[in-house]
């Protein structure tokens, strides 16, 4: 079988590329890569394998130079005769930013870019499966403290915390306009953070929030609110298995589910002893986030109840340099606070029934494998482009 992969140099896409390359039933993997030349594209793909010392097969991994959001992408792909025999498409590429400043770009990549791929895919005579990687969080912000099943989404009436989840919902709804239902496979990962193995992370996406929690130690979020988190290697294995097995459904959550979910308290307590020089993690009511902003502005008369956490405030003064830096962190963390407090768990019984994978390890168990990388993460960079 011949496979076409988008997002091959990204966080999940890179892990998928390595995992797919190990499958003997896949003959060629054509990768859409944003680059100025084939040589540059090749170098980017080689880096994906070099990062963890994985075996690279140049005869199997073939770059296709192109940009997902280019208006002429469909004609570019049609011009490659070798792509006419594609059997499988895995659409992993997406702009996952939570920043409102990126909303237009997010829509261009996640909606227009998908449309470019679908316009090409619909005419492929040998296409068996179009696998669309969405997100479990398309369910929106109105469903709280509940186990959510696949059939509850997409719901066009859902309200979204960020544009990213909205565009992924629209993406799912677009698929059937271009392809027959029997060729569509949708997988919805929950929150992907870190790697279950002791490896250099391909990206600090999401992991930067744990690094920020570890840095700040005083956090305005419900510590017991349930969070559905999985490691990237588990997500890649699950997606690969679903692509290549006989399936009973056309939509699957790739998630921790009820048995492997976690919460902020479990994750922070797990890493706390590795940083004894820092004060203990302290969780406070979400409403104190505003008091923290007042503190960052120097409005000490307005910090109210926050004043009793003087140990943490003195610690902040010692690490921040300028108080205004706290406002940068909070601006980036705000949507993550929102997602955490939703308490959403995504049912994974379909996945566990149809593939032979075990249940994933909870984040508070595997996260110790990522500890050595936490302090090297630039949390301000993460906050500026969350």
XYZ file of C-alpha atoms in Angstrom:
386
model
C 0.000 0.000 0.000
C 1.047 3.573 -0.682
C 0.311 6.265 1.899
C 0.198 10.061 1.810
C 0.877 11.902 5.071
C 0.475 15.570 5.948
C 2.049 17.115 9.028
C 4.945 14.652 8.902
C 7.386 16.972 10.670
C 4.986 17.964 13.444
C 4.550 16.698 16.994
C 2.052 13.908 16.335
C 2.789 13.661 12.602
C 6.485 13.006 13.187
C 5.708 10.223 15.641
C 3.193 8.818 13.169
C 5.734 8.878 10.351
C 8.220 6.842 12.369
C 5.538 4.387 13.490
C 4.103 3.956 9.993
C 7.566 3.494 8.484
C 8.012 0.343 10.561
C 4.998 -1.342 8.966
C 5.979 -3.786 6.249
C 2.514 -3.607 4.669
C 3.120 0.034 3.746
C 5.329 0.260 0.662
C 5.784 4.023 0.247
C 5.041 7.019 2.464
C 4.740 10.295 0.576
C 5.047 13.260 2.935
C 3.786 16.755 2.236
C 6.545 19.044 3.516
C 6.693 22.827 3.543
C 10.126 23.597 2.085
C 11.881 25.552 -0.653
C 13.314 22.445 -2.292
C 13.228 18.654 -2.241
C 16.641 18.668 -0.584
C 15.406 20.879 2.247
C 12.293 18.716 2.614
C 14.462 15.599 2.837
C 16.562 17.168 5.566
C 13.455 17.957 7.606
C 12.253 14.360 7.301
C 15.663 12.951 8.205
C 15.623 15.091 11.354
C 12.362 13.423 12.401
C 14.153 10.063 12.449
C 17.462 11.329 13.796
C 15.861 12.872 16.885
C 15.395 9.497 18.572
C 17.788 7.434 16.469
C 15.077 5.738 14.407
C 15.922 3.908 11.179
C 15.378 6.092 8.121
C 14.546 4.462 4.776
C 15.001 6.994 1.963
C 13.487 4.614 -0.584
C 10.304 4.433 1.507
C 9.997 8.007 2.811
C 9.460 10.387 -0.107
C 8.987 14.162 0.277
C 6.426 16.114 -1.714
C 7.152 19.829 -1.511
C 4.034 21.858 -0.866
C 2.213 24.130 1.548
C -1.144 23.053 2.919
C -2.607 26.540 2.673
C -1.402 27.298 -0.875
C -4.333 27.878 -3.213
C -2.642 25.831 -5.931
C -1.910 22.805 -3.717
C -4.543 20.630 -5.397
C -3.010 21.131 -8.839
C 0.477 20.636 -7.387
C -0.519 17.239 -6.001
C -2.273 16.294 -9.233
C 0.953 17.003 -11.128
C 2.768 14.228 -9.230
C 1.968 11.071 -11.201
C 3.411 8.882 -8.452
C 0.590 10.040 -6.174
C -2.105 8.655 -8.461
C -1.697 5.239 -6.829
C -2.228 6.416 -3.237
C -4.319 3.992 -1.165
C -4.261 5.703 2.223
C -4.238 9.348 3.271
C -3.488 10.452 6.824
C -4.249 14.124 7.348
C -2.321 15.087 10.461
C -1.334 18.655 9.584
C -3.066 21.403 11.539
C -2.464 24.713 13.215
C -3.102 23.888 16.872
C -2.536 27.337 18.350
C -4.928 28.597 21.027
C -3.910 32.212 20.379
C -6.667 34.544 19.172
C -4.013 36.429 17.216
C -3.676 33.373 14.975
C -7.394 32.842 14.285
C -7.224 33.751 10.578
C -4.205 31.521 10.003
C -5.822 28.679 11.946
C -8.880 28.831 9.686
C -6.753 29.045 6.543
C -4.711 25.968 7.466
C -7.347 23.829 9.152
C -10.290 24.554 6.856
C -8.921 25.824 3.532
C -5.922 23.510 3.746
C -8.150 20.498 4.341
C -10.324 21.558 1.420
C -7.241 21.591 -0.827
C -6.394 18.033 0.216
C -9.978 16.816 -0.212
C -10.257 18.349 -3.688
C -7.273 16.234 -4.674
C -8.271 13.103 -2.750
C -11.788 12.856 -4.194
C -10.428 11.927 -7.634
C -7.956 9.258 -6.490
C -9.119 5.994 -8.030
C -7.227 3.726 -5.641
C -8.007 5.508 -2.379
C -9.321 3.155 0.303
C -9.159 5.279 3.449
C -8.922 8.961 4.272
C -7.930 9.234 7.931
C -8.671 12.634 9.432
C -7.017 13.481 12.729
C -9.400 15.706 14.614
C -9.665 16.387 18.323
C -11.950 15.043 21.024
C -12.434 18.605 22.240
C -14.726 19.470 19.301
C -17.532 18.676 21.758
C -17.247 22.274 22.963
C -17.300 23.982 26.332
C -20.907 23.381 27.385
C -20.360 19.725 28.333
C -18.751 19.577 31.762
C -17.703 16.860 34.215
C -18.913 14.082 31.965
C -17.718 11.036 30.032
C -18.238 11.971 26.381
C -18.893 9.425 23.628
C -18.003 9.687 19.959
C -21.576 9.992 18.717
C -22.117 13.227 20.667
C -20.016 15.157 18.130
C -19.829 16.971 15.814
C -22.537 19.321 17.003
C -22.809 22.513 14.990
C -24.459 24.217 17.981
C -21.446 23.626 20.237
C -19.703 26.660 21.712
C -15.915 26.613 21.604
C -13.221 27.963 23.894
C -10.782 28.460 21.011
C -10.947 28.719 17.225
C -8.779 25.613 16.835
C -11.481 23.235 18.113
C -14.111 24.998 16.007
C -12.072 24.493 12.833
C -11.549 20.819 13.617
C -15.304 20.406 14.026
C -15.876 22.101 10.665
C -13.200 19.842 9.178
C -15.059 16.714 10.234
C -18.287 18.038 8.769
C -16.574 18.752 5.436
C -15.340 15.214 4.820
C -18.586 13.659 3.582
C -19.049 16.462 1.051
C -16.033 15.177 -0.859
C -15.698 11.482 -0.047
C -18.039 8.507 0.357
C -18.676 7.536 3.986
C -16.976 4.141 3.617
C -13.643 5.818 2.858
C -13.686 8.172 5.864
C -12.024 7.369 9.185
C -11.986 10.021 11.918
C -9.759 9.742 14.962
C -10.085 12.217 17.805
C -7.124 12.345 20.169
C -7.711 13.937 23.538
C -4.924 16.089 25.013
C -1.542 14.845 23.777
C 1.296 15.681 26.156
C 4.851 14.391 26.200
C 6.061 10.858 25.557
C 5.654 7.773 27.735
C 9.302 6.925 27.102
C 12.355 8.850 28.260
C 12.849 10.690 24.978
C 13.500 14.259 23.946
C 10.020 15.605 23.171
C 9.375 16.330 19.499
C 7.580 19.422 20.724
C 6.805 21.165 23.997
C 3.176 21.593 22.905
C 0.962 21.149 26.001
C 4.029 20.036 27.998
C 4.940 23.709 28.402
C 1.848 24.117 30.599
C 3.140 21.531 33.070
C 6.514 23.293 32.961
C 4.700 26.564 33.743
C 2.815 24.942 36.634
C 6.127 23.628 37.931
C 7.614 27.116 37.620
C 4.789 29.098 39.207
C 3.767 26.697 41.998
C 0.703 28.815 42.811
C -2.017 27.893 40.334
C -5.610 29.187 40.018
C -7.339 26.019 38.854
C -9.356 23.184 40.360
C -6.709 20.544 41.207
C -9.211 17.670 41.154
C -10.854 18.451 37.821
C -10.381 15.397 35.620
C -8.165 15.725 32.548
C -7.929 13.275 29.636
C -4.250 13.174 28.609
C -2.308 10.655 26.502
C 1.357 10.453 25.407
C 2.232 11.028 21.765
C 3.679 7.539 21.234
C 0.412 5.949 22.365
C -1.560 8.216 20.038
C 0.636 7.257 17.069
C 0.393 3.526 17.798
C -3.380 3.704 18.174
C -3.879 5.672 14.961
C -1.613 3.330 12.994
C -3.422 0.258 14.293
C -6.848 1.698 13.493
C -5.748 2.593 9.984
C -4.711 -0.966 9.204
C -7.189 -3.195 11.077
C -10.761 -4.232 10.393
C -12.863 -1.604 12.124
C -16.388 -1.576 13.503
C -16.761 2.202 13.516
C -15.734 5.216 11.474
C -15.036 7.548 14.441
C -12.786 6.821 17.422
C -11.557 8.655 20.479
C -7.848 8.164 21.095
C -7.982 8.920 24.777
C -7.179 8.017 28.354
C -10.799 7.290 29.134
C -12.185 6.781 32.617
C -9.492 4.399 33.843
C -6.419 6.406 32.796
C -7.498 10.007 33.282
C -5.599 12.300 35.616
C -5.829 15.687 37.315
C -3.547 18.642 38.010
C -2.861 17.634 41.591
C -1.710 14.119 40.669
C 0.617 15.421 37.941
C 2.190 18.185 40.014
C 2.620 16.020 43.109
C 4.424 13.459 40.977
C 7.090 15.937 39.883
C 7.277 18.033 43.044
C 10.009 16.054 44.818
C 12.355 16.476 41.848
C 12.495 20.227 42.498
C 12.953 20.541 46.293
C 14.215 24.124 46.028
C 10.756 25.314 44.959
C 7.776 25.826 47.278
C 5.077 23.162 47.291
C 2.353 23.409 44.660
C -0.651 25.309 45.922
C -3.952 25.387 44.053
C -6.362 28.260 44.599
C -9.789 29.257 43.370
C -9.955 30.371 39.750
C -11.312 33.785 40.746
C -7.923 34.596 42.315
C -6.424 34.761 38.808
C -7.593 38.382 38.657
C -5.921 39.117 41.992
C -2.727 37.663 40.554
C -2.963 40.066 37.631
C -3.383 42.961 40.049
C -0.248 41.777 41.863
C 1.610 41.697 38.529
C 0.526 45.310 37.917
C 1.763 46.359 41.359
C -1.753 47.039 42.654
C -1.108 45.511 46.058
C -4.233 47.079 47.554
C -6.356 44.913 45.213
C -4.810 41.469 45.743
C -7.210 40.589 48.571
C -7.135 36.940 49.649
C -3.983 36.383 47.594
C -1.977 38.152 50.310
C -2.064 35.079 52.543
C 0.082 33.204 50.020
C 3.024 35.457 50.798
C 5.561 32.615 50.563
C 4.630 32.036 46.925
C 4.486 35.757 46.182
C 8.022 36.222 47.516
C 9.068 33.233 45.397
C 7.505 34.872 42.336
C 9.420 38.063 43.014
C 12.655 36.067 43.118
C 12.115 34.249 39.803
C 10.167 36.647 37.596
C 12.531 39.596 37.507
C 9.708 41.813 36.320
C 6.206 41.230 37.656
C 4.765 41.952 34.220
C 6.145 38.624 33.017
C 3.451 36.917 35.067
C 0.828 38.569 32.888
C 2.469 37.043 29.799
C 2.307 33.580 31.337
C -1.287 33.971 32.445
C -2.397 35.199 29.030
C -1.030 31.993 27.504
C -2.281 29.721 30.283
C -5.835 31.097 30.364
C -7.313 28.738 27.725
C -5.603 25.773 29.392
C -7.178 26.721 32.728
C -10.515 26.783 30.889
C -10.023 23.333 29.369
C -8.874 21.825 32.668
C -11.947 23.064 34.511
C -14.310 21.446 31.987
C -13.601 18.043 33.535
C -14.134 16.234 30.223
C -13.273 12.545 29.843
C -13.524 10.869 26.436
C -14.792 7.312 26.248
C -12.222 4.984 24.640
C -14.161 1.710 24.618
C -14.396 1.670 20.801
C -10.628 1.950 20.489
C -9.865 -0.712 23.085
C -12.370 -3.090 21.483
C -11.044 -2.795 17.934
C -7.269 -2.760 18.486
C -4.982 -4.844 20.667
C -3.426 -1.907 22.515
C -3.532 -1.842 26.323
C -5.019 1.081 28.192
C -2.627 4.046 28.181
C -0.635 4.937 31.261
C -2.099 7.897 33.155
C -0.151 11.123 32.701
C 0.808 11.210 36.376
C 2.591 7.881 35.865
C 4.458 8.458 32.610
C 5.251 12.128 33.180
C 8.332 11.301 35.259
C 9.975 10.276 31.976
C 9.674 13.899 30.850
C 10.959 15.552 34.019
C 14.507 16.164 32.812
C 13.126 18.200 29.895
C 10.759 20.440 31.882
C 13.327 23.011 32.957
C 14.648 23.385 29.409
C 11.239 24.390 28.033
C 10.877 28.093 27.271
C 7.541 28.723 28.973
C 7.402 32.320 27.753
C 7.669 31.137 24.169
C 4.854 28.705 24.913
C 2.753 31.460 26.453
C 3.246 33.791 23.495
C 2.105 31.078 21.062
C -0.045 28.738 23.166
